[in-house]
Amino acid sequence: MDEFMQEAINQARKSLNEGGIPIGSALVKNGSLVASGHNKRVQEDNPILHGEMDCLNNAGRVGSFRDTVIYSTLMPCYMCAGTIVQFKIPKVIVGESRTFAGARAFMEEHGVEVVDLNLPECVQMMEQFIADKPTLWNEDIGEL
């Protein structure tokens, strides 16, 4: 397992343990971890604090994002994908997209390379969460 995806998974598990949605993210620049984060919508009562947004917030000002890679345990939604495109992050490595298709086509249309690892660990974590807390999940993806 790639150490950066493992960090994203660790962040997702941290969110789950805090009563939140199990999505984690990690930002890498020049082969080094810059920051990581996890979905905190529930924990901080903040509708836009998705895993990728928390990670980027934790990274702070890094100058250019053009030489970064962002990892996420789940395919980014349109909000997070828009931020990835806006910041010109060239590559996204995703744990899975089976439970949520996200905005892959949007990112690719804007020149972002998207790699979907289809990791069973990420799929199982989200499937279990969706089964256990369908209302919270539907709130997160705007389906309520």
CSV table of N, CA and C in Angstrom, one decimal:
chain,number,residue,atom,x,y,z
A,1,MET,N,0.9,-1.2,0.0
A,1,MET,CA,0.0,0.0,0.0
A,1,MET,C,0.9,1.2,0.0
A,2,ASP,N,0.6,2.1,-0.9
A,2,ASP,CA,1.3,3.4,-0.9
A,2,ASP,C,1.1,4.2,0.4
A,3,GLU,N,2.2,4.7,0.9
A,3,GLU,CA,2.2,5.3,2.3
A,3,GLU,C,1.2,6.5,2.3
A,4,PHE,N,1.0,7.2,1.2
A,4,PHE,CA,0.1,8.4,1.2
A,4,PHE,C,-1.3,8.0,1.2
A,5,MET,N,-1.7,6.9,0.4
A,5,MET,CA,-3.0,6.4,0.5
A,5,MET,C,-3.3,5.8,1.8
A,6,GLN,N,-2.3,5.2,2.4
A,6,GLN,CA,-2.5,4.7,3.8
A,6,GLN,C,-2.8,5.8,4.8
A,7,GLU,N,-2.1,6.9,4.6
A,7,GLU,CA,-2.4,8.1,5.4
A,7,GLU,C,-3.9,8.6,5.2
A,8,ALA,N,-4.3,8.6,4.0
A,8,ALA,CA,-5.7,9.0,3.7
A,8,ALA,C,-6.7,8.0,4.4
A,9,ILE,N,-6.4,6.7,4.3
A,9,ILE,CA,-7.2,5.7,4.9
A,9,ILE,C,-7.2,5.9,6.5
A,10,ASN,N,-6.1,6.2,7.0
A,10,ASN,CA,-6.0,6.4,8.5
A,10,ASN,C,-6.8,7.6,8.8
A,11,GLN,N,-6.8,8.7,8.0
A,11,GLN,CA,-7.7,9.8,8.3
A,11,GLN,C,-9.1,9.5,8.2
A,12,ALA,N,-9.5,8.7,7.2
A,12,ALA,CA,-10.9,8.2,7.1
A,12,ALA,C,-11.4,7.5,8.3
A,13,ARG,N,-10.5,6.6,8.8
A,13,ARG,CA,-10.8,5.9,10.0
A,13,ARG,C,-10.9,6.8,11.2
A,14,LYS,N,-10.1,7.8,11.3
A,14,LYS,CA,-10.1,8.8,12.4
A,14,LYS,C,-11.5,9.5,12.3
A,15,SER,N,-12.0,9.9,11.2
A,15,SER,CA,-13.3,10.5,11.1
A,15,SER,C,-14.4,9.6,11.6
A,16,LEU,N,-14.3,8.4,11.1
A,16,LEU,CA,-15.3,7.4,11.5
A,16,LEU,C,-15.3,7.2,13.1
A,17,ASN,N,-14.1,7.2,13.7
A,17,ASN,CA,-14.0,7.0,15.1
A,17,ASN,C,-14.5,8.3,15.9
A,18,GLU,N,-14.5,9.4,15.2
A,18,GLU,CA,-15.1,10.6,15.8
A,18,GLU,C,-16.6,10.8,15.5
A,19,GLY,N,-17.2,9.8,14.9
A,19,GLY,CA,-18.6,9.9,14.6
A,19,GLY,C,-18.9,10.6,13.3
A,20,GLY,N,-17.9,10.8,12.5
A,20,GLY,CA,-18.0,11.4,11.2
A,20,GLY,C,-18.1,10.5,10.0
A,21,ILE,N,-18.0,11.1,8.8
A,21,ILE,CA,-18.1,10.3,7.6
A,21,ILE,C,-16.6,9.9,7.2
A,22,PRO,N,-16.5,8.6,6.9
A,22,PRO,CA,-15.1,8.1,6.7
A,22,PRO,C,-14.5,8.3,5.4
A,23,ILE,N,-14.1,9.6,5.2
A,23,ILE,CA,-13.4,10.0,4.0
A,23,ILE,C,-12.1,10.7,4.4
A,24,GLY,N,-11.0,10.3,3.9
A,24,GLY,CA,-9.7,10.9,4.3
A,24,GLY,C,-9.0,11.3,3.0
A,25,SER,N,-8.0,12.3,3.2
A,25,SER,CA,-7.2,12.8,2.1
A,25,SER,C,-5.8,13.1,2.6
A,26,ALA,N,-4.9,13.1,1.6
A,26,ALA,CA,-3.5,13.5,1.9
A,26,ALA,C,-3.0,14.3,0.7
A,27,LEU,N,-2.2,15.3,0.9
A,27,LEU,CA,-1.6,16.1,-0.1
A,27,LEU,C,-0.1,15.9,-0.1
A,28,VAL,N,0.4,15.6,-1.3
A,28,VAL,CA,1.9,15.3,-1.4
A,28,VAL,C,2.5,16.3,-2.4
A,29,LYS,N,3.7,16.8,-2.1
A,29,LYS,CA,4.4,17.7,-2.9
A,29,LYS,C,5.8,17.2,-3.0
A,30,ASN,N,6.3,17.0,-4.2
A,30,ASN,CA,7.7,16.5,-4.4
A,30,ASN,C,8.0,15.3,-3.6
A,31,GLY,N,7.1,14.4,-3.5
A,31,GLY,CA,7.3,13.1,-2.8
A,31,GLY,C,7.2,13.1,-1.3
A,32,SER,N,6.8,14.3,-0.7
A,32,SER,CA,6.7,14.4,0.7
A,32,SER,C,5.2,14.8,1.1
A,33,LEU,N,4.8,14.2,2.2
A,33,LEU,CA,3.5,14.6,2.7
A,33,LEU,C,3.5,16.0,3.2
A,34,VAL,N,2.5,16.8,2.7
A,34,VAL,CA,2.4,18.2,3.1
A,34,VAL,C,1.4,18.3,4.2
A,35,ALA,N,0.2,17.6,4.0
A,35,ALA,CA,-0.9,17.7,4.9
A,35,ALA,C,-1.8,16.5,4.7
A,36,SER,N,-2.6,16.3,5.7
A,36,SER,CA,-3.7,15.3,5.6
A,36,SER,C,-4.9,15.9,6.3
A,37,GLY,N,-6.1,15.2,6.0
A,37,GLY,CA,-7.3,15.7,6.7
A,37,GLY,C,-8.4,14.7,6.4
A,38,HIS,N,-9.5,15.0,7.1
A,38,HIS,CA,-10.6,14.1,6.9
A,38,HIS,C,-12.0,14.8,7.0
A,39,ASN,N,-13.0,14.2,6.5
A,39,ASN,CA,-14.3,14.8,6.5
A,39,ASN,C,-14.7,15.2,8.0
A,40,LYS,N,-15.1,16.4,8.2
A,40,LYS,CA,-15.4,16.9,9.5
A,40,LYS,C,-16.8,17.6,9.5
A,41,ARG,N,-17.6,17.3,8.5
A,41,ARG,CA,-18.9,17.9,8.4
A,41,ARG,C,-19.7,17.7,9.7
A,42,VAL,N,-19.7,16.5,10.2
A,42,VAL,CA,-20.5,16.2,11.4
A,42,VAL,C,-19.8,16.8,12.7
A,43,GLN,N,-18.5,16.6,12.8
A,43,GLN,CA,-17.7,17.0,14.0
A,43,GLN,C,-17.7,18.5,14.2
A,44,GLU,N,-17.6,19.3,13.1
A,44,GLU,CA,-17.5,20.7,13.2
A,44,GLU,C,-18.8,21.4,12.7
A,45,ASP,N,-19.8,20.7,12.3
A,45,ASP,CA,-21.1,21.2,11.9
A,45,ASP,C,-20.8,22.2,10.7
A,46,ASN,N,-20.0,21.7,9.8
A,46,ASN,CA,-19.5,22.5,8.6
A,46,ASN,C,-19.8,21.8,7.3
A,47,PRO,N,-20.8,22.3,6.5
A,47,PRO,CA,-21.2,21.6,5.3
A,47,PRO,C,-20.2,21.5,4.2
A,48,ILE,N,-19.1,22.3,4.3
A,48,ILE,CA,-18.1,22.2,3.2
A,48,ILE,C,-16.8,21.6,3.6
A,49,LEU,N,-16.7,21.0,4.8
A,49,LEU,CA,-15.5,20.5,5.3
A,49,LEU,C,-15.3,19.0,5.0
A,50,HIS,N,-15.3,18.8,3.7
A,50,HIS,CA,-15.1,17.4,3.2
A,50,HIS,C,-13.6,17.1,3.4
A,51,GLY,N,-13.2,15.8,3.2
A,51,GLY,CA,-11.9,15.3,3.4
A,51,GLY,C,-10.8,16.1,2.7
A,52,GLU,N,-11.1,16.4,1.4
A,52,GLU,CA,-10.1,17.1,0.6
A,52,GLU,C,-10.0,18.5,1.0
A,53,MET,N,-11.1,19.1,1.4
A,53,MET,CA,-11.1,20.5,1.8
A,53,MET,C,-10.4,20.7,3.1
A,54,ASP,N,-10.6,19.8,4.0
A,54,ASP,CA,-9.9,19.8,5.3
A,54,ASP,C,-8.4,19.6,5.1
A,55,CYS,N,-8.0,18.7,4.2
A,55,CYS,CA,-6.6,18.5,3.9
A,55,CYS,C,-6.0,19.8,3.3
A,56,LEU,N,-6.6,20.4,2.3
A,56,LEU,CA,-6.1,21.6,1.7
A,56,LEU,C,-6.0,22.7,2.7
A,57,ASN,N,-7.0,22.8,3.6
A,57,ASN,CA,-7.0,23.8,4.6
A,57,ASN,C,-5.8,23.6,5.6
A,58,ASN,N,-5.5,22.3,5.9
A,58,ASN,CA,-4.4,22.0,6.8
A,58,ASN,C,-3.1,22.3,6.1
A,59,ALA,N,-3.0,22.2,4.8
A,59,ALA,CA,-1.8,22.5,4.0
A,59,ALA,C,-1.4,24.0,4.1
A,60,GLY,N,-2.4,24.8,4.2
A,60,GLY,CA,-2.1,26.2,4.2
A,60,GLY,C,-1.6,26.7,2.8
A,61,ARG,N,-0.9,27.8,2.9
A,61,ARG,CA,-0.3,28.3,1.6
A,61,ARG,C,0.9,27.6,1.2
A,62,VAL,N,0.9,26.9,0.1
A,62,VAL,CA,2.0,26.1,-0.3
A,62,VAL,C,2.6,26.7,-1.6
A,63,GLY,N,2.2,27.9,-2.0
A,63,GLY,CA,2.6,28.5,-3.3
A,63,GLY,C,1.8,27.8,-4.3
A,64,SER,N,2.5,27.3,-5.3
A,64,SER,CA,1.8,26.6,-6.4
A,64,SER,C,1.5,25.1,-6.0
A,65,PHE,N,0.3,24.7,-6.5
A,65,PHE,CA,-0.1,23.3,-6.3
A,65,PHE,C,0.2,22.5,-7.5
A,66,ARG,N,0.8,23.1,-8.5
A,66,ARG,CA,1.0,22.4,-9.8
A,66,ARG,C,1.9,21.2,-9.7
A,67,ASP,N,2.7,21.0,-8.7
A,67,ASP,CA,3.6,19.9,-8.5
A,67,ASP,C,3.1,19.0,-7.3
A,68,THR,N,1.8,19.0,-7.1
A,68,THR,CA,1.3,18.2,-6.0
A,68,THR,C,0.4,17.1,-6.5
A,69,VAL,N,0.1,16.1,-5.6
A,69,VAL,CA,-0.8,15.0,-5.9
A,69,VAL,C,-1.7,15.0,-4.7
A,70,ILE,N,-3.0,14.9,-4.9
A,70,ILE,CA,-3.9,14.7,-3.8
A,70,ILE,C,-4.5,13.3,-3.8
A,71,TYR,N,-4.5,12.7,-2.6
A,71,TYR,CA,-5.1,11.4,-2.4
A,71,TYR,C,-6.4,11.5,-1.7
A,72,SER,N,-7.4,10.7,-2.1
A,72,SER,CA,-8.6,10.7,-1.4
A,72,SER,C,-9.1,9.3,-1.3
A,73,THR,N,-9.7,8.9,-0.2
A,73,THR,CA,-10.3,7.5,-0.1
A,73,THR,C,-11.5,7.3,-1.0
A,74,LEU,N,-12.1,8.4,-1.4
A,74,LEU,CA,-13.3,8.3,-2.2
A,74,LEU,C,-13.2,9.4,-3.4
A,75,MET,N,-13.8,9.0,-4.5
A,75,MET,CA,-13.8,10.0,-5.7
A,75,MET,C,-14.3,11.3,-5.2
A,76,PRO,N,-13.6,12.4,-5.5
A,76,PRO,CA,-14.1,13.7,-5.0
A,76,PRO,C,-15.4,14.1,-5.7
A,77,CYS,N,-16.2,14.8,-4.9
A,77,CYS,CA,-17.5,15.4,-5.3
A,77,CYS,C,-17.1,16.6,-6.2
A,78,TYR,N,-18.2,17.2,-6.7
A,78,TYR,CA,-18.0,18.4,-7.6
A,78,TYR,C,-17.4,19.6,-6.8
A,79,MET,N,-17.7,19.8,-5.6
A,79,MET,CA,-17.1,20.9,-4.8
A,79,MET,C,-15.6,20.7,-4.7
A,80,CYS,N,-15.2,19.5,-4.2
A,80,CYS,CA,-13.8,19.2,-4.1
A,80,CYS,C,-13.1,19.2,-5.4
A,81,ALA,N,-13.7,18.6,-6.4
A,81,ALA,CA,-13.1,18.6,-7.8
A,81,ALA,C,-12.9,20.0,-8.3
A,82,GLY,N,-13.9,20.9,-8.0
A,82,GLY,CA,-13.7,22.3,-8.4
A,82,GLY,C,-12.5,22.9,-7.8
A,83,THR,N,-12.3,22.6,-6.5
A,83,THR,CA,-11.1,23.2,-5.8
A,83,THR,C,-9.9,22.6,-6.4
A,84,ILE,N,-9.9,21.3,-6.7
A,84,ILE,CA,-8.7,20.7,-7.3
A,84,ILE,C,-8.4,21.3,-8.7
A,85,VAL,N,-9.4,21.6,-9.5
A,85,VAL,CA,-9.2,22.2,-10.8
A,85,VAL,C,-8.8,23.7,-10.6
A,86,GLN,N,-9.4,24.4,-9.7
A,86,GLN,CA,-9.0,25.8,-9.4
A,86,GLN,C,-7.6,25.9,-9.0
A,87,PHE,N,-7.1,25.0,-8.1
A,87,PHE,CA,-5.7,25.1,-7.6
A,87,PHE,C,-4.7,24.4,-8.6
A,88,LYS,N,-5.2,23.9,-9.7
A,88,LYS,CA,-4.4,23.3,-10.7
A,88,LYS,C,-3.6,22.1,-10.2
A,89,ILE,N,-4.2,21.3,-9.3
A,89,ILE,CA,-3.6,20.1,-8.8
A,89,ILE,C,-3.7,19.1,-10.0
A,90,PRO,N,-2.5,18.6,-10.5
A,90,PRO,CA,-2.6,17.8,-11.7
A,90,PRO,C,-3.0,16.4,-11.6
A,91,LYS,N,-2.9,15.8,-10.4
A,91,LYS,CA,-3.2,14.4,-10.2
A,91,LYS,C,-4.0,14.1,-9.0
A,92,VAL,N,-5.0,13.2,-9.1
A,92,VAL,CA,-5.7,12.7,-7.9
A,92,VAL,C,-5.7,11.2,-7.9
A,93,ILE,N,-5.3,10.7,-6.8
A,93,ILE,CA,-5.3,9.2,-6.6
A,93,ILE,C,-6.4,8.9,-5.6
A,94,VAL,N,-7.3,8.0,-6.1
A,94,VAL,CA,-8.5,7.8,-5.4
A,94,VAL,C,-8.6,6.3,-4.9
A,95,GLY,N,-9.1,6.1,-3.7
A,95,GLY,CA,-9.2,4.8,-3.1
A,95,GLY,C,-10.3,4.0,-3.8
A,96,GLU,N,-11.4,4.6,-4.1
A,96,GLU,CA,-12.5,3.9,-4.8
A,96,GLU,C,-13.6,4.9,-5.3
A,97,SER,N,-14.4,4.4,-6.3
A,97,SER,CA,-15.5,5.2,-6.8
A,97,SER,C,-16.7,4.4,-7.0
A,98,ARG,N,-16.7,3.2,-6.4
A,98,ARG,CA,-17.9,2.3,-6.6
A,98,ARG,C,-19.1,2.8,-5.8
A,99,THR,N,-18.8,3.3,-4.6
A,99,THR,CA,-19.9,3.7,-3.7
A,99,THR,C,-20.4,5.2,-4.0
A,100,PHE,N,-19.5,5.9,-4.7
A,100,PHE,CA,-19.8,7.3,-5.1
A,100,PHE,C,-19.0,7.6,-6.3
A,101,ALA,N,-19.7,7.9,-7.5
A,101,ALA,CA,-19.0,8.1,-8.7
A,101,ALA,C,-18.3,9.5,-8.7
A,102,GLY,N,-18.8,10.4,-8.0
A,102,GLY,CA,-18.1,11.7,-7.9
A,102,GLY,C,-18.0,12.5,-9.2
A,103,ALA,N,-16.9,13.2,-9.4
A,103,ALA,CA,-16.8,14.2,-10.5
A,103,ALA,C,-15.5,13.8,-11.3
A,104,ARG,N,-15.3,12.6,-11.6
A,104,ARG,CA,-14.1,12.1,-12.3
A,104,ARG,C,-14.1,12.8,-13.7
A,105,ALA,N,-15.2,12.7,-14.5
A,105,ALA,CA,-15.2,13.3,-15.8
A,105,ALA,C,-14.9,14.8,-15.8
A,106,PHE,N,-15.5,15.5,-14.8
A,106,PHE,CA,-15.2,16.9,-14.7
A,106,PHE,C,-13.8,17.2,-14.5
A,107,MET,N,-13.1,16.5,-13.6
A,107,MET,CA,-11.7,16.7,-13.4
A,107,MET,C,-10.9,16.4,-14.7
A,108,GLU,N,-11.2,15.2,-15.3
A,108,GLU,CA,-10.4,14.8,-16.5
A,108,GLU,C,-10.6,15.8,-17.6
A,109,GLU,N,-11.8,16.4,-17.7
A,109,GLU,CA,-12.1,17.4,-18.8
A,109,GLU,C,-11.3,18.7,-18.5
A,110,HIS,N,-10.8,18.9,-17.3
A,110,HIS,CA,-10.0,20.0,-17.0
A,110,HIS,C,-8.5,19.6,-16.8
A,111,GLY,N,-8.1,18.5,-17.4
A,111,GLY,CA,-6.7,18.1,-17.5
A,111,GLY,C,-6.1,17.5,-16.2
A,112,VAL,N,-7.0,17.1,-15.3
A,112,VAL,CA,-6.5,16.4,-14.1
A,112,VAL,C,-6.4,14.9,-14.4
A,113,GLU,N,-5.3,14.3,-14.1
A,113,GLU,CA,-5.1,12.8,-14.2
A,113,GLU,C,-5.8,12.2,-13.0
A,114,VAL,N,-6.7,11.3,-13.2
A,114,VAL,CA,-7.4,10.6,-12.1
A,114,VAL,C,-7.1,9.1,-12.1
A,115,VAL,N,-6.5,8.6,-11.0
A,115,VAL,CA,-6.2,7.2,-10.9
A,115,VAL,C,-7.1,6.6,-9.8
A,116,ASP,N,-7.9,5.7,-10.2
A,116,ASP,CA,-8.8,5.0,-9.2
A,116,ASP,C,-8.3,3.6,-8.9
A,117,LEU,N,-7.9,3.5,-7.7
A,117,LEU,CA,-7.2,2.2,-7.2
A,117,LEU,C,-8.2,1.1,-6.9
A,118,ASN,N,-9.5,1.4,-6.8
A,118,ASN,CA,-10.5,0.5,-6.5
A,118,ASN,C,-10.1,-0.5,-5.3
A,119,LEU,N,-9.7,0.1,-4.2
A,119,LEU,CA,-9.2,-0.6,-3.1
A,119,LEU,C,-10.4,-1.2,-2.3
A,120,PRO,N,-10.4,-2.6,-2.1
A,120,PRO,CA,-11.4,-3.2,-1.3
A,120,PRO,C,-11.6,-2.6,0.1
A,121,GLU,N,-10.5,-2.2,0.7
A,121,GLU,CA,-10.6,-1.6,2.1
A,121,GLU,C,-11.5,-0.3,2.1
A,122,CYS,N,-11.3,0.5,1.1
A,122,CYS,CA,-12.0,1.7,0.9
A,122,CYS,C,-13.5,1.5,0.6
A,123,VAL,N,-13.7,0.5,-0.3
A,123,VAL,CA,-15.1,0.2,-0.7
A,123,VAL,C,-15.8,-0.4,0.5
A,124,GLN,N,-15.2,-1.3,1.3
A,124,GLN,CA,-15.9,-1.9,2.4
A,124,GLN,C,-16.2,-0.9,3.5
A,125,MET,N,-15.3,0.1,3.7
A,125,MET,CA,-15.5,1.1,4.8
A,125,MET,C,-16.7,1.9,4.4
A,126,MET,N,-16.8,2.4,3.1
A,126,MET,CA,-17.9,3.2,2.7
A,126,MET,C,-19.2,2.4,2.7
A,127,GLU,N,-19.2,1.2,2.2
A,127,GLU,CA,-20.4,0.4,2.1
A,127,GLU,C,-21.0,0.2,3.5
A,128,GLN,N,-20.1,-0.1,4.5
A,128,GLN,CA,-20.5,-0.3,5.9
A,128,GLN,C,-21.1,1.0,6.4
A,129,PHE,N,-20.5,2.1,6.2
A,129,PHE,CA,-20.9,3.4,6.7
A,129,PHE,C,-22.3,3.7,6.1
A,130,ILE,N,-22.5,3.5,4.8
A,130,ILE,CA,-23.7,3.8,4.1
A,130,ILE,C,-24.8,2.9,4.6
A,131,ALA,N,-24.5,1.7,4.9
A,131,ALA,CA,-25.5,0.7,5.4
A,131,ALA,C,-25.9,1.1,6.8
A,132,ASP,N,-24.9,1.6,7.6
A,132,ASP,CA,-25.2,1.9,9.0
A,132,ASP,C,-25.9,3.3,9.2
A,133,LYS,N,-25.5,4.3,8.3
A,133,LYS,CA,-26.0,5.6,8.5
A,133,LYS,C,-26.4,6.2,7.2
A,134,PRO,N,-27.5,5.6,6.5
A,134,PRO,CA,-27.9,6.1,5.2
A,134,PRO,C,-28.4,7.6,5.2
A,135,THR,N,-29.0,8.0,6.3
A,135,THR,CA,-29.5,9.4,6.3
A,135,THR,C,-28.3,10.4,6.3
A,136,LEU,N,-27.3,10.1,7.1
A,136,LEU,CA,-26.1,10.9,7.2
A,136,LEU,C,-25.4,11.0,5.9
A,137,TRP,N,-25.3,9.8,5.2
A,137,TRP,CA,-24.6,9.7,3.9
A,137,TRP,C,-25.4,10.5,2.9
A,138,ASN,N,-26.7,10.4,2.9
A,138,ASN,CA,-27.5,11.1,1.9
A,138,ASN,C,-27.4,12.6,2.1
A,139,GLU,N,-27.3,13.0,3.4
A,139,GLU,CA,-27.1,14.4,3.7
A,139,GLU,C,-25.8,14.9,3.1
A,140,ASP,N,-24.8,14.1,3.3
A,140,ASP,CA,-23.4,14.5,2.8
A,140,ASP,C,-23.4,14.7,1.3
A,141,ILE,N,-24.1,13.8,0.5
A,141,ILE,CA,-24.0,13.9,-0.9
A,141,ILE,C,-25.2,14.7,-1.5
A,142,GLY,N,-25.9,15.4,-0.6
A,142,GLY,CA,-27.0,16.3,-1.1
A,142,GLY,C,-28.2,15.6,-1.6
A,143,GLU,N,-28.5,14.4,-1.1
A,143,GLU,CA,-29.7,13.6,-1.6
A,143,GLU,C,-30.9,13.6,-0.6
A,144,LEU,N,-30.8,14.4,0.4
A,144,LEU,CA,-31.9,14.5,1.4
A,144,LEU,C,-33.0,15.4,0.8
